Short mmCIF file of C-alpha atoms in Angstrom, two decimals:
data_model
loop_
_atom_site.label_atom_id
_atom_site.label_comp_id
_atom_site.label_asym_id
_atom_site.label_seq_id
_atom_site.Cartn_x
_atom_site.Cartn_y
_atom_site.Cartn_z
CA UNK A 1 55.51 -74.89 -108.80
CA UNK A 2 54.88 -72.80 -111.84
CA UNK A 3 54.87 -74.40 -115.38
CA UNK A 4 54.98 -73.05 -118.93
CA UNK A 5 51.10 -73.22 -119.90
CA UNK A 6 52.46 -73.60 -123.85
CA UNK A 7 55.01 -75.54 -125.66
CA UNK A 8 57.47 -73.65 -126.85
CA UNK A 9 57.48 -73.23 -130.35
CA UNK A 10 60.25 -74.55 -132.35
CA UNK A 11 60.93 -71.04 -134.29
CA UNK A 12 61.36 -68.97 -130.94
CA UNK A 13 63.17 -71.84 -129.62
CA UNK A 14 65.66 -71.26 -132.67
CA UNK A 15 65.13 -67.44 -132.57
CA UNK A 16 66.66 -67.99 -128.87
CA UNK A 17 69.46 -69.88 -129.84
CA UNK A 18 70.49 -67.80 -132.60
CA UNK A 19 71.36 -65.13 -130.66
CA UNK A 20 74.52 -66.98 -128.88
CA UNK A 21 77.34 -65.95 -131.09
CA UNK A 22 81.20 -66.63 -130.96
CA UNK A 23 83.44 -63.71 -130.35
CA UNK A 24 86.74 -63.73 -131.91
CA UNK A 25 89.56 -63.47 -129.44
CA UNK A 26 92.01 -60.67 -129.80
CA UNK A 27 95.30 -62.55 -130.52
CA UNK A 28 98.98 -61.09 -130.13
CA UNK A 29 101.38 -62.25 -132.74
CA UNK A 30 104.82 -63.22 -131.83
CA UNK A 31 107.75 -65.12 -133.26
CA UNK A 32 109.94 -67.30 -131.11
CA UNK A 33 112.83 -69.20 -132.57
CA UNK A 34 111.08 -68.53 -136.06
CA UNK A 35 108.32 -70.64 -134.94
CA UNK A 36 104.79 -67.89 -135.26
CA UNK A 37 102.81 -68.15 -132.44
CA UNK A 38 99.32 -66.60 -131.43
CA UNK A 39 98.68 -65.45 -128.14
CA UNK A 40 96.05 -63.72 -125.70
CA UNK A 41 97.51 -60.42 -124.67
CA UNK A 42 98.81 -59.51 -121.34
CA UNK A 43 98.77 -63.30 -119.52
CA UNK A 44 101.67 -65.31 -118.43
CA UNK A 45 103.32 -67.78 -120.37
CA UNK A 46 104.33 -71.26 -119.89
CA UNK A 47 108.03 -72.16 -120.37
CA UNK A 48 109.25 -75.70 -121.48
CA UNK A 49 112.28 -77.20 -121.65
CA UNK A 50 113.43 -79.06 -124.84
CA UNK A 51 111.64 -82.07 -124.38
CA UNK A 52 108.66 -80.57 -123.48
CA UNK A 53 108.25 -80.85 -120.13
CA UNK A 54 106.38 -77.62 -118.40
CA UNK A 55 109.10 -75.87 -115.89
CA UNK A 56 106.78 -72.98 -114.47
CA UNK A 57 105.08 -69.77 -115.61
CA UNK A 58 106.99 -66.38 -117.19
CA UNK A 59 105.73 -62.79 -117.95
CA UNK A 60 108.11 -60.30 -119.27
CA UNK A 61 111.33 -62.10 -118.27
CA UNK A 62 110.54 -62.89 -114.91
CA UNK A 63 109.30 -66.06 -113.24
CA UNK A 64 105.84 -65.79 -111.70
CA UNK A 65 104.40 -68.90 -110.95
CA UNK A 66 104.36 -72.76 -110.94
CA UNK A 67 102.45 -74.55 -113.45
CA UNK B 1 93.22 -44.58 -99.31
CA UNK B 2 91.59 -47.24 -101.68
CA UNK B 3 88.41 -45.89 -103.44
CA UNK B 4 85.13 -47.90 -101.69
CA UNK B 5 83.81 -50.85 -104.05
CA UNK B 6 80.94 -50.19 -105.85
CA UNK B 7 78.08 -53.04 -106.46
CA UNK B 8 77.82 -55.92 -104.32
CA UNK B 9 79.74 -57.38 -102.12
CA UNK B 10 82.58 -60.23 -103.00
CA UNK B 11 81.02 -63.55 -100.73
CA UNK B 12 77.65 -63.17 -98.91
CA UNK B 13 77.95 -60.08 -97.75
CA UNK B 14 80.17 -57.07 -96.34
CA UNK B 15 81.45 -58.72 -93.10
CA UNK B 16 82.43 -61.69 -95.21
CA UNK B 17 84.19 -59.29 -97.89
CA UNK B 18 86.46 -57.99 -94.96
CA UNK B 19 87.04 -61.02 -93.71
CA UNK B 20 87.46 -62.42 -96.69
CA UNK B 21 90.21 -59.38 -97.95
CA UNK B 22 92.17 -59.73 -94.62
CA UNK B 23 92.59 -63.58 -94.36
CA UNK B 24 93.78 -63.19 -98.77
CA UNK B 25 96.26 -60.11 -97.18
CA UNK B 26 97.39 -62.50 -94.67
CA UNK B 27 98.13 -65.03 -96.86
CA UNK B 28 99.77 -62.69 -99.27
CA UNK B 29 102.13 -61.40 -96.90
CA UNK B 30 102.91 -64.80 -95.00
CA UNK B 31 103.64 -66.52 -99.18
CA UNK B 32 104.75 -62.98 -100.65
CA UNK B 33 102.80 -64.44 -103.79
CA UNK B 34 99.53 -65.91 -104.08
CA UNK B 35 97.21 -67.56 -107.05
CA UNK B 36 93.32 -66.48 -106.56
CA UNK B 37 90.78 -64.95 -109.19
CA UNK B 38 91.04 -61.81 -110.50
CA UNK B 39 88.44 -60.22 -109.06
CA UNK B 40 89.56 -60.99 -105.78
CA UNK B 41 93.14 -59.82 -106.28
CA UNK B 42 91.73 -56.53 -107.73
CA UNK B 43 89.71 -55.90 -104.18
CA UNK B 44 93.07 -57.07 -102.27
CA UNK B 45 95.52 -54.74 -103.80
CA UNK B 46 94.43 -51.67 -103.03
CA UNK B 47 93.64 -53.35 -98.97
CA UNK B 48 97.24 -55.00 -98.74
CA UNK B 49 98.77 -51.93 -99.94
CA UNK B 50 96.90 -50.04 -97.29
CA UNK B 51 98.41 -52.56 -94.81
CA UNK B 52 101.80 -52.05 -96.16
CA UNK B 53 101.56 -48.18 -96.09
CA UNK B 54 100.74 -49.30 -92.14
CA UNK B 55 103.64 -51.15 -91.80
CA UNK B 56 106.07 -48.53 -92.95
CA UNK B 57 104.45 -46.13 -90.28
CA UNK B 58 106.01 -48.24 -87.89
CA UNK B 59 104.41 -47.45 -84.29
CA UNK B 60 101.87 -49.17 -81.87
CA UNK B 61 98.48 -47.67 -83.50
CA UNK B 62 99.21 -48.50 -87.04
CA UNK B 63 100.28 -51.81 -85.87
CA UNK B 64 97.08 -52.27 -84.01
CA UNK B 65 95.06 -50.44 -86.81
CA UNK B 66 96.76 -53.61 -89.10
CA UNK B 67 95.85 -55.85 -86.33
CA UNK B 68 92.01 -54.80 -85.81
CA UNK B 69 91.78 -56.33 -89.66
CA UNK B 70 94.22 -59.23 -89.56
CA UNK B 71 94.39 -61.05 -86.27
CA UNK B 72 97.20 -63.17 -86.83
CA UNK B 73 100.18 -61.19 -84.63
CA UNK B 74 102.58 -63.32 -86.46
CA UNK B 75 101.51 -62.03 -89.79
CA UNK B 76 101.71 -58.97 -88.98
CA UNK B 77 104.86 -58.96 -87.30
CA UNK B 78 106.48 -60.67 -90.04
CA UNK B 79 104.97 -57.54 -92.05
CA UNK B 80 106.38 -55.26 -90.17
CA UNK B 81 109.63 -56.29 -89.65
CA UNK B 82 110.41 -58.27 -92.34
CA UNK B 83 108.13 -56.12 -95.18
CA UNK B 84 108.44 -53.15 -94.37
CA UNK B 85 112.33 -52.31 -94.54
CA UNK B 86 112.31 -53.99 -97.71
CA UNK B 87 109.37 -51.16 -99.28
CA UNK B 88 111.42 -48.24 -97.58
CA UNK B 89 112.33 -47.01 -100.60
CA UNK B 90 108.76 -47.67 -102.46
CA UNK B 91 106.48 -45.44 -102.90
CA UNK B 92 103.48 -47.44 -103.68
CA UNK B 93 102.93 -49.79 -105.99
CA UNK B 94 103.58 -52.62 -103.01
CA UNK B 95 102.08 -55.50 -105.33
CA UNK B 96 101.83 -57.06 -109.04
CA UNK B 97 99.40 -58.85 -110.82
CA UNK B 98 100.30 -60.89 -113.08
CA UNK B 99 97.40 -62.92 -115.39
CA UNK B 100 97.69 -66.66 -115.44
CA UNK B 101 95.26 -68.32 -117.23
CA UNK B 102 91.70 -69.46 -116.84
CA UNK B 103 90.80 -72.17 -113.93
CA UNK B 104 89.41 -75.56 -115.03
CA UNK B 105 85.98 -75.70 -113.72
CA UNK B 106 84.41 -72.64 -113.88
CA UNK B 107 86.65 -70.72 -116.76
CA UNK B 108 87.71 -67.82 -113.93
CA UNK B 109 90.11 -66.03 -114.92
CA UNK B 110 93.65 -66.30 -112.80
CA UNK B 111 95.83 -64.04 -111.47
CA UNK B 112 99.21 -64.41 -109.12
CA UNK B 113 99.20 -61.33 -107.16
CA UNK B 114 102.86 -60.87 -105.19
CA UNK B 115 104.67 -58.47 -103.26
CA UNK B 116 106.95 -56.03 -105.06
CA UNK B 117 110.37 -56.76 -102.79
CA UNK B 118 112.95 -56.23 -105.57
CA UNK B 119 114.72 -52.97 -104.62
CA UNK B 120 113.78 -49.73 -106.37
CA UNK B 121 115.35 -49.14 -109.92
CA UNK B 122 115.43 -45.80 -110.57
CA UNK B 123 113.14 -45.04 -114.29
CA UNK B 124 115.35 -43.47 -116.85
CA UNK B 125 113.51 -40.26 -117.97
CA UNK B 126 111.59 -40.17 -120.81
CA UNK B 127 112.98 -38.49 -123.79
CA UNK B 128 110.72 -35.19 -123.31
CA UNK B 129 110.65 -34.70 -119.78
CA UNK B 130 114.81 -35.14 -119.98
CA UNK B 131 114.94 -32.73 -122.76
CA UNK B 132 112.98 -30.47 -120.89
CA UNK B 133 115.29 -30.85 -117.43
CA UNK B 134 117.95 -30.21 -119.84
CA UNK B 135 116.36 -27.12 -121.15
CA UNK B 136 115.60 -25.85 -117.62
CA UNK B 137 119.46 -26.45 -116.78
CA UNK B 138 120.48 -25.11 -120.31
CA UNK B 139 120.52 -21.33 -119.59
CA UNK B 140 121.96 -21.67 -116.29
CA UNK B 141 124.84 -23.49 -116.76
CA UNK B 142 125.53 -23.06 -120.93
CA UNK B 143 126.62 -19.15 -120.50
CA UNK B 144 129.21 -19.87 -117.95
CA UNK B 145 130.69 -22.97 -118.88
CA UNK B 146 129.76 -24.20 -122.65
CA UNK B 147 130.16 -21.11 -124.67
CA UNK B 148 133.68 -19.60 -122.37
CA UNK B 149 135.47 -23.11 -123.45
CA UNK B 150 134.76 -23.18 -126.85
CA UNK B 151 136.05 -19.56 -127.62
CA UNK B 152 139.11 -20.59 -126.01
CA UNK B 153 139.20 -24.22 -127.52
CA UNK B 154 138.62 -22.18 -131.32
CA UNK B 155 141.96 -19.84 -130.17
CA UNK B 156 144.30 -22.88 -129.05
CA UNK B 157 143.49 -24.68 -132.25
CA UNK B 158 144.25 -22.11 -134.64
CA UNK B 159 147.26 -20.87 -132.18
CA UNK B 160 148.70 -24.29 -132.81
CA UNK B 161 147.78 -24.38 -136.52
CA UNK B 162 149.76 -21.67 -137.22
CA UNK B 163 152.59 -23.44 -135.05
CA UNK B 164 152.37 -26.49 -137.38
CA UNK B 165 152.73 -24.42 -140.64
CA UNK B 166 155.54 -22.60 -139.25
CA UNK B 167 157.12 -25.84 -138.35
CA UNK B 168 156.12 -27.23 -141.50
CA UNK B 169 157.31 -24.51 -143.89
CA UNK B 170 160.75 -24.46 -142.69
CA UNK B 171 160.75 -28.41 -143.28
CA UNK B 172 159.77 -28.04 -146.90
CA UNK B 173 162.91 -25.25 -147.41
CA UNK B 174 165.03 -28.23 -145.84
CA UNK B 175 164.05 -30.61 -148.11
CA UNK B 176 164.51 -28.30 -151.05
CA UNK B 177 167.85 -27.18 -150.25
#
């Protein structure tokens, strides 16, 4: 089995980890019931009733799936 | 006729990629709307709508062209009898995707891919094509019918004006004397 012949430094093991970076999200910005909400574009959303309770899944006014 | 894939194959290889796309098409057409990932419902839609295009067809070789891929004859019958009448009036665009979410597990993103059975709505035009149908008619029609009325329209109007100051007038003398 092959095995590093060096330890890895602690800079390149940094340098490596540096380079992972968090993309921001392109949002969609929508009011419902004058309540602001932020949402990913283009993707099904789930509809509750009053008290909260998850009925099933809705994209432009029509049902689509269970939750 | 759906464009080949390019890059590799969806599950170990190509034989499992066609089996693969005709057990999801049997599946969609036995549900009418199924929940896989999206990259599998992007290689089904253009194989189920090939199927569909099949089942309009109607005789004995598409039939056993849909059967050579999908080998369950109850499927396919449904598809055909049941499917098909209710595309008629389609002319493709025999599925939807819609995006759900992403699956707990391994983040993949969702889709519910269904069949498109609501019957056709015809589009309302767009504002430029239907001013353009309407300037296409225009010449035609506007000669003969729009211009011939309106001289005639102008002639009754001011016919009848000079009725109502003729009535009038004689009123007013009335009421003087």
């Amino acid at each position: 089995m092959a095995v590093p012949k060096r330890k890895m430094s602690r800079s390149n093991t940094r340098a490596r980890r540096s380079q992972w970076k968090a993309e921001v999200p392109n949002l969609v910005k929508t009011v419902e019931n004058g309540k602001v909400t932020y949402s990913l574009p283009h993707r099904a959303k789930v509809v509750t009733d009053s008290a909260g309770t998850e009925l099933f899944m809705e994209y432009k006014g029509r049902k689509v799936a269970d939750v | 006729m759906p464009k080949p894939t390019k890059g590799p194959r969806l599950g170990g290889g190509p034989a499992h990629e066609r089996l693969m796309l005709a057990n999801l098409a049997a599946a969609l057409f036995t549900h009418k709307s199924i929940k896989t990932t999206e990259t599998k419902a992007k290689r089904l839609q253009p194989v189920a709508e090939r199927f569909v295009t099949f089942a309009k067809k109607g005789d004995l070789h598409a039939r056993r062209r849909v059967l050579a891929s999908i080998g369950d004859k109850t499927v396919v019958h449904e598809l055909f009898t049941v499917i098909a009448p209710q595309v008629a009036e389609r002319e493709g665009g025999y599925t939807r995707i819609t995006k759900l979410g992403f699956r707990k597990g391994d983040n993949a993103p969702m889709v519910q891919i269904e069949l498109v059975l609501e019957p056709v709505v015809a589009k309302p035009k767009s504002a430029k094509k239907a001013a353009a149908a309407a300037a296409a008619e225009a010449p035609v029609e506007a000669p003969a019918e729009a211009v011939a009325p309106a001289e005639e329209t102008v002639e009754v109007v001011e016919a009848e004006a000079t009725e109502a100051e003729a009535t009038e007038a004689p009123a007013e003398e009335k009421a003087a004397e």
